[in-house]
mmCIF file of C-alpha atoms in Angstrom:
data_model
loop_
_atom_site.group_PDB
_atom_site.id
_atom_site.type_symbol
_atom_site.label_atom_id
_atom_site.label_comp_id
_atom_site.label_asym_id
_atom_site.label_seq_id
_atom_site.Cartn_x
_atom_site.Cartn_y
_atom_site.Cartn_z
ATOM 1 C CA ASP Z 1 0.000 0.000 0.000
ATOM 2 C CA ALA Z 2 1.045 3.576 -0.611
ATOM 3 C CA LYS Z 3 2.244 5.442 2.460
ATOM 4 C CA THR Z 4 2.627 8.973 3.761
ATOM 5 C CA THR Z 5 5.516 10.699 5.530
ATOM 6 C CA GLN Z 6 5.032 13.586 7.959
ATOM 7 C CA PRO Z 7 7.231 15.399 10.473
ATOM 8 C CA ASN Z 8 6.804 14.012 13.980
ATOM 9 C CA SER Z 9 6.021 17.371 15.552
ATOM 10 C CA MET Z 10 5.546 21.059 14.808
ATOM 11 C CA GLU Z 11 4.988 24.173 16.868
ATOM 12 C CA SER Z 12 2.957 27.238 16.116
ATOM 13 C CA ASN Z 13 1.951 30.438 17.841
ATOM 14 C CA GLU Z 14 -1.684 31.169 18.451
ATOM 15 C CA GLU Z 15 -3.431 33.144 15.687
ATOM 16 C CA GLU Z 16 -0.638 32.477 13.198
ATOM 17 C CA PRO Z 17 -0.990 30.300 10.089
ATOM 18 C CA VAL Z 18 0.284 26.736 10.212
ATOM 19 C CA HIS Z 19 1.488 24.708 7.248
ATOM 20 C CA LEU Z 20 1.609 20.964 7.863
ATOM 21 C CA PRO Z 21 3.509 19.082 5.122
ATOM 22 C CA CYS Z 22 3.007 15.526 3.895
ATOM 23 C CA ASN Z 23 4.891 13.442 1.344
ATOM 24 C CA HIS Z 24 3.146 10.671 -0.552
ATOM 25 C CA SER Z 25 5.460 9.877 -3.435
ATOM 26 C CA THR Z 26 3.879 6.473 -4.158
ATOM 27 C CA ILE Z 27 0.352 7.822 -4.567
ATOM 28 C CA SER Z 28 -1.548 6.479 -7.546
ATOM 29 C CA GLY Z 29 -3.472 8.661 -9.942
ATOM 30 C CA THR Z 30 -6.889 8.070 -8.417
ATOM 31 C CA ASP Z 31 -6.031 7.945 -4.696
ATOM 32 C CA TYR Z 32 -7.474 10.774 -2.607
ATOM 33 C CA ILE Z 33 -5.500 12.722 -0.018
ATOM 34 C CA HIS Z 34 -7.263 13.043 3.324
ATOM 35 C CA TRP Z 35 -6.395 14.852 6.529
ATOM 36 C CA TYR Z 36 -7.763 13.940 9.935
ATOM 37 C CA ARG Z 37 -6.868 15.133 13.396
ATOM 38 C CA GLN Z 38 -7.062 13.441 16.752
ATOM 39 C CA LEU Z 39 -7.329 14.991 20.179
ATOM 40 C CA PRO Z 40 -6.226 12.971 23.232
ATOM 41 C CA SER Z 41 -8.620 10.157 24.100
ATOM 42 C CA GLN Z 42 -10.877 10.933 21.147
ATOM 43 C CA GLY Z 43 -11.522 9.386 17.790
ATOM 44 C CA PRO Z 44 -10.005 10.999 14.692
ATOM 45 C CA GLU Z 45 -11.958 13.877 13.200
ATOM 46 C CA TYR Z 46 -12.213 14.546 9.473
ATOM 47 C CA VAL Z 47 -10.572 17.796 8.363
ATOM 48 C CA ILE Z 48 -10.431 17.895 4.569
ATOM 49 C CA HIS Z 49 -9.728 15.809 1.480
ATOM 50 C CA GLY Z 50 -8.986 16.300 -2.209
ATOM 51 C CA LEU Z 51 -7.741 14.708 -5.425
ATOM 52 C CA THR Z 52 -5.864 17.218 -7.546
ATOM 53 C CA SER Z 53 -7.072 20.752 -6.979
ATOM 54 C CA ASN Z 54 -6.602 22.834 -3.884
ATOM 55 C CA VAL Z 55 -9.544 22.538 -1.508
ATOM 56 C CA ASN Z 56 -10.964 24.882 1.097
ATOM 57 C CA ASN Z 57 -13.500 24.362 3.843
ATOM 58 C CA ARG Z 58 -14.405 26.049 7.085
ATOM 59 C CA MET Z 59 -11.675 24.222 8.991
ATOM 60 C CA ALA Z 60 -8.665 24.409 6.682
ATOM 61 C CA SER Z 61 -7.204 24.510 3.192
ATOM 62 C CA LEU Z 62 -5.457 21.694 1.359
ATOM 63 C CA ALA Z 63 -2.754 22.528 -1.159
ATOM 64 C CA ILE Z 64 -1.817 19.628 -3.446
ATOM 65 C CA ALA Z 65 1.386 19.695 -5.493
ATOM 66 C CA GLU Z 66 1.014 19.490 -9.233
ATOM 67 C CA ASP Z 67 2.683 16.060 -9.346
ATOM 68 C CA ARG Z 68 0.549 14.976 -6.336
ATOM 69 C CA LYS Z 69 3.577 13.600 -4.526
ATOM 70 C CA SER Z 70 3.119 16.016 -1.648
ATOM 71 C CA SER Z 71 0.462 18.146 -0.007
ATOM 72 C CA THR Z 72 0.149 20.764 2.713
ATOM 73 C CA LEU Z 73 -2.625 21.289 5.216
ATOM 74 C CA ILE Z 74 -3.049 24.959 6.031
ATOM 75 C CA LEU Z 75 -4.691 26.185 9.213
ATOM 76 C CA HIS Z 76 -5.168 29.868 8.585
ATOM 77 C CA ARG Z 77 -5.190 31.023 12.211
ATOM 78 C CA ALA Z 78 -4.152 28.458 14.775
ATOM 79 C CA THR Z 79 -6.039 28.379 18.045
ATOM 80 C CA LEU Z 80 -5.251 26.463 21.219
ATOM 81 C CA ARG Z 81 -8.047 24.052 20.283
ATOM 82 C CA ASP Z 82 -6.123 23.112 17.125
ATOM 83 C CA ALA Z 83 -3.430 21.355 19.173
ATOM 84 C CA ALA Z 84 -3.758 17.730 18.098
ATOM 85 C CA VAL Z 85 -2.150 14.949 16.092
ATOM 86 C CA TYR Z 86 -2.728 15.580 12.387
ATOM 87 C CA TYR Z 87 -2.779 12.601 10.071
ATOM 88 C CA CYS Z 88 -2.228 12.734 6.336
ATOM 89 C CA ILE Z 89 -3.909 9.704 4.806
ATOM 90 C CA LEU Z 90 -4.329 8.199 1.389
ATOM 91 C CA GLY Z 91 -7.764 6.974 0.409
ATOM 92 C CA LEU Z 92 -6.909 4.060 -1.853
ATOM 93 C CA SER Z 93 -9.198 4.000 -4.845
ATOM 94 C CA ASN Z 94 -8.653 0.311 -5.644
ATOM 95 C CA THR Z 95 -9.659 -0.942 -2.187
ATOM 96 C CA GLY Z 96 -11.250 1.952 -0.307
ATOM 97 C CA LYS Z 97 -8.680 1.616 2.480
ATOM 98 C CA LEU Z 98 -7.748 4.684 4.525
ATOM 99 C CA ILE Z 99 -4.142 4.152 5.568
ATOM 100 C CA PHE Z 100 -2.907 6.305 8.444
ATOM 101 C CA GLY Z 101 0.734 7.309 8.874
ATOM 102 C CA GLN Z 102 2.374 8.287 12.156
ATOM 103 C CA GLY Z 103 0.999 11.825 12.124
ATOM 104 C CA THR Z 104 2.323 15.234 13.163
ATOM 105 C CA THR Z 105 1.790 16.421 16.727
ATOM 106 C CA LEU Z 106 0.954 20.116 16.536
ATOM 107 C CA GLN Z 107 1.630 22.233 19.581
ATOM 108 C CA VAL Z 108 0.060 25.696 19.669
ATOM 109 C CA LYS Z 109 1.618 28.222 21.999
ATOM 110 C CA PRO Z 110 -0.377 31.148 23.417
ATOM 111 C CA ASP T 1 -20.921 13.821 17.916
ATOM 112 C CA SER T 2 -19.858 11.930 14.779
ATOM 113 C CA GLY T 3 -22.981 9.769 14.682
ATOM 114 C CA VAL T 4 -20.919 6.575 15.017
ATOM 115 C CA THR T 5 -21.613 4.653 18.206
ATOM 116 C CA GLN T 6 -19.219 2.167 19.736
ATOM 117 C CA THR T 7 -19.965 -0.043 22.702
ATOM 118 C CA PRO T 8 -18.715 -0.683 25.249
ATOM 119 C CA LYS T 9 -16.533 2.347 25.968
ATOM 120 C CA HIS T 10 -14.273 0.414 28.290
ATOM 121 C CA LEU T 11 -13.570 -3.294 28.653
ATOM 122 C CA ILE T 12 -11.278 -5.080 31.066
ATOM 123 C CA THR T 13 -10.737 -8.787 30.594
ATOM 124 C CA ALA T 14 -8.222 -11.514 31.293
ATOM 125 C CA THR T 15 -5.738 -13.145 28.957
ATOM 126 C CA GLY T 16 -7.165 -16.005 26.968
ATOM 127 C CA GLN T 17 -10.671 -14.585 26.967
ATOM 128 C CA ARG T 18 -12.858 -13.512 24.054
ATOM 129 C CA VAL T 19 -14.630 -10.163 23.646
ATOM 130 C CA THR T 20 -16.948 -8.563 21.115
ATOM 131 C CA LEU T 21 -16.826 -4.888 20.216
ATOM 132 C CA ARG T 22 -19.833 -3.324 18.549
ATOM 133 C CA CYS T 23 -20.151 -0.452 16.119
ATOM 134 C CA SER T 24 -23.249 1.303 14.790
ATOM 135 C CA PRO T 25 -22.422 3.425 11.738
ATOM 136 C CA ARG T 26 -23.899 6.802 10.867
ATOM 137 C CA SER T 27 -27.340 6.622 9.365
ATOM 138 C CA GLY T 28 -27.018 5.979 5.633
ATOM 139 C CA ASP T 29 -23.351 4.964 5.671
ATOM 140 C CA LEU T 30 -22.715 1.608 4.040
ATOM 141 C CA SER T 31 -19.057 1.085 4.887
ATOM 142 C CA VAL T 32 -17.428 0.335 8.229
ATOM 143 C CA TYR T 33 -13.720 0.362 9.065
ATOM 144 C CA TRP T 34 -11.971 -1.036 12.150
ATOM 145 C CA TYR T 35 -8.687 0.326 13.490
ATOM 146 C CA GLN T 36 -6.432 -0.555 16.420
ATOM 147 C CA GLN T 37 -4.433 2.117 18.240
ATOM 148 C CA SER T 38 -1.899 0.936 20.798
ATOM 149 C CA LEU T 39 -0.284 3.279 23.308
ATOM 150 C CA ASP T 40 1.675 5.993 21.514
ATOM 151 C CA GLN T 41 1.096 4.308 18.158
ATOM 152 C CA GLY T 42 -0.718 5.389 15.063
ATOM 153 C CA LEU T 43 -3.925 3.853 13.832
ATOM 154 C CA GLN T 44 -3.463 0.396 12.343
ATOM 155 C CA PHE T 45 -6.071 -0.554 9.764
ATOM 156 C CA LEU T 46 -7.657 -3.906 10.553
ATOM 157 C CA ILE T 47 -10.544 -4.504 8.181
ATOM 158 C CA GLN T 48 -13.253 -2.803 6.116
ATOM 159 C CA TYR T 49 -16.773 -3.851 5.211
ATOM 160 C CA TYR T 50 -19.128 -2.470 2.617
ATOM 161 C CA ASN T 51 -22.836 -3.312 2.685
ATOM 162 C CA GLY T 52 -22.250 -6.558 4.518
ATOM 163 C CA GLU T 53 -19.276 -7.774 2.495
ATOM 164 C CA GLU T 54 -15.592 -7.681 3.412
ATOM 165 C CA ARG T 55 -13.928 -5.092 1.197
ATOM 166 C CA ALA T 56 -10.355 -4.770 2.386
ATOM 167 C CA LYS T 57 -8.142 -6.406 4.943
ATOM 168 C CA GLY T 58 -5.207 -4.928 6.810
ATOM 169 C CA ASN T 59 -3.014 -6.224 9.595
ATOM 170 C CA ILE T 60 -5.722 -8.210 11.310
ATOM 171 C CA LEU T 61 -4.587 -11.189 13.374
ATOM 172 C CA GLU T 62 -6.116 -14.603 12.798
ATOM 173 C CA ARG T 63 -7.444 -14.465 16.376
ATOM 174 C CA PHE T 64 -9.553 -11.475 15.351
ATOM 175 C CA SER T 65 -12.618 -11.576 13.148
ATOM 176 C CA ALA T 66 -15.334 -9.170 12.163
ATOM 177 C CA GLN T 67 -18.603 -9.019 10.335
ATOM 178 C CA GLN T 68 -21.168 -6.499 9.172
ATOM 179 C CA PHE T 69 -24.799 -7.391 9.624
ATOM 180 C CA PRO T 70 -27.812 -6.662 7.358
ATOM 181 C CA ASP T 71 -28.724 -3.645 9.490
ATOM 182 C CA LEU T 72 -25.137 -2.427 8.777
ATOM 183 C CA HIS T 73 -23.875 -2.548 12.327
ATOM 184 C CA SER T 74 -20.561 -4.312 12.738
ATOM 185 C CA GLU T 75 -18.870 -6.425 15.375
ATOM 186 C CA LEU T 76 -15.180 -7.091 15.944
ATOM 187 C CA ASN T 77 -14.449 -10.311 17.784
ATOM 188 C CA LEU T 78 -11.142 -10.708 19.584
ATOM 189 C CA SER T 79 -10.270 -14.129 20.955
ATOM 190 C CA SER T 80 -7.433 -15.782 22.895
ATOM 191 C CA LEU T 81 -6.588 -12.348 24.140
ATOM 192 C CA GLU T 82 -3.007 -11.433 24.968
ATOM 193 C CA LEU T 83 -1.593 -8.551 26.979
ATOM 194 C CA GLY T 84 -0.435 -6.949 23.734
ATOM 195 C CA ASP T 85 -4.013 -6.678 22.493
ATOM 196 C CA SER T 86 -4.627 -3.909 25.001
ATOM 197 C CA ALA T 87 -5.422 -0.883 22.869
ATOM 198 C CA LEU T 88 -8.056 1.555 21.698
ATOM 199 C CA TYR T 89 -10.218 0.087 18.967
ATOM 200 C CA PHE T 90 -11.925 2.552 16.670
ATOM 201 C CA CYS T 91 -14.706 2.053 14.248
ATOM 202 C CA ALA T 92 -15.375 4.482 11.407
ATOM 203 C CA SER T 93 -18.106 4.680 8.827
ATOM 204 C CA SER T 94 -18.363 6.303 5.438
ATOM 205 C CA ALA T 95 -21.032 6.581 2.826
ATOM 206 C CA ARG T 96 -19.354 4.627 0.033
ATOM 207 C CA GLY T 97 -16.052 3.407 1.474
ATOM 208 C CA ASN T 98 -14.266 3.927 -1.817
ATOM 209 C CA GLY T 99 -11.440 6.145 -0.591
ATOM 210 C CA ASN T 100 -12.940 9.425 -1.754
ATOM 211 C CA THR T 101 -15.543 10.073 0.923
ATOM 212 C CA GLU T 102 -14.851 11.233 4.427
ATOM 213 C CA ALA T 103 -14.985 8.776 7.301
ATOM 214 C CA PHE T 104 -16.550 9.470 10.668
ATOM 215 C CA PHE T 105 -15.002 7.863 13.726
ATOM 216 C CA GLY T 106 -16.558 6.689 16.934
ATOM 217 C CA GLN T 107 -15.114 7.459 20.338
ATOM 218 C CA GLY T 108 -13.477 4.054 20.542
ATOM 219 C CA THR T 109 -13.488 1.087 22.877
ATOM 220 C CA ARG T 110 -10.591 0.947 25.300
ATOM 221 C CA LEU T 111 -9.649 -2.689 25.831
ATOM 222 C CA THR T 112 -7.423 -3.640 28.727
ATOM 223 C CA VAL T 113 -6.197 -7.221 28.946
ATOM 224 C CA VAL T 114 -4.852 -8.207 32.354
#
């Protein structure tokens, strides 16, 4: 299965933008890129997903590289409630699997 | 509230025993996923069902089995439990389970094997 690579941890200041990178060099042409986040002792929460074009929703933006081998999740103004583990995931089109990587722990400082 | 219900929330059992974890998907979702999350580990994909049929299999042990019933709820059965099976088990559901629709996760079942 294709896999994703993310930095183990990142820090941000409150109310500043955060760019969380993800590499997925083995992605196939029809696999979707998903982002989820997980707070301690909770189930993962859907953030955003896309195929080729950049995507925006009320939570975040997703910027996908032209060759689709990498993507960036953008939180426009980090809040303390955004501190979580962020997972970049591939939604495999041939099986429907959602394969989680190790995730990035985001710390937001006041 | 994601709309996905998992029961029980907590389970403590002894080694060698068998337990059943239950998941009710969101209304209208046809696909169910099961994941295992051990302490300080990421989410390991176990198995996926779509409309009652197994769709994809991950790193699921032979001691574990699952099924999805006609009413779309799913059960994960864990048998001959070992200490290492202690983990959070999450269920997720999605509308089509084809990789391009979002999944909604339950709050998990925390299994402790003593």
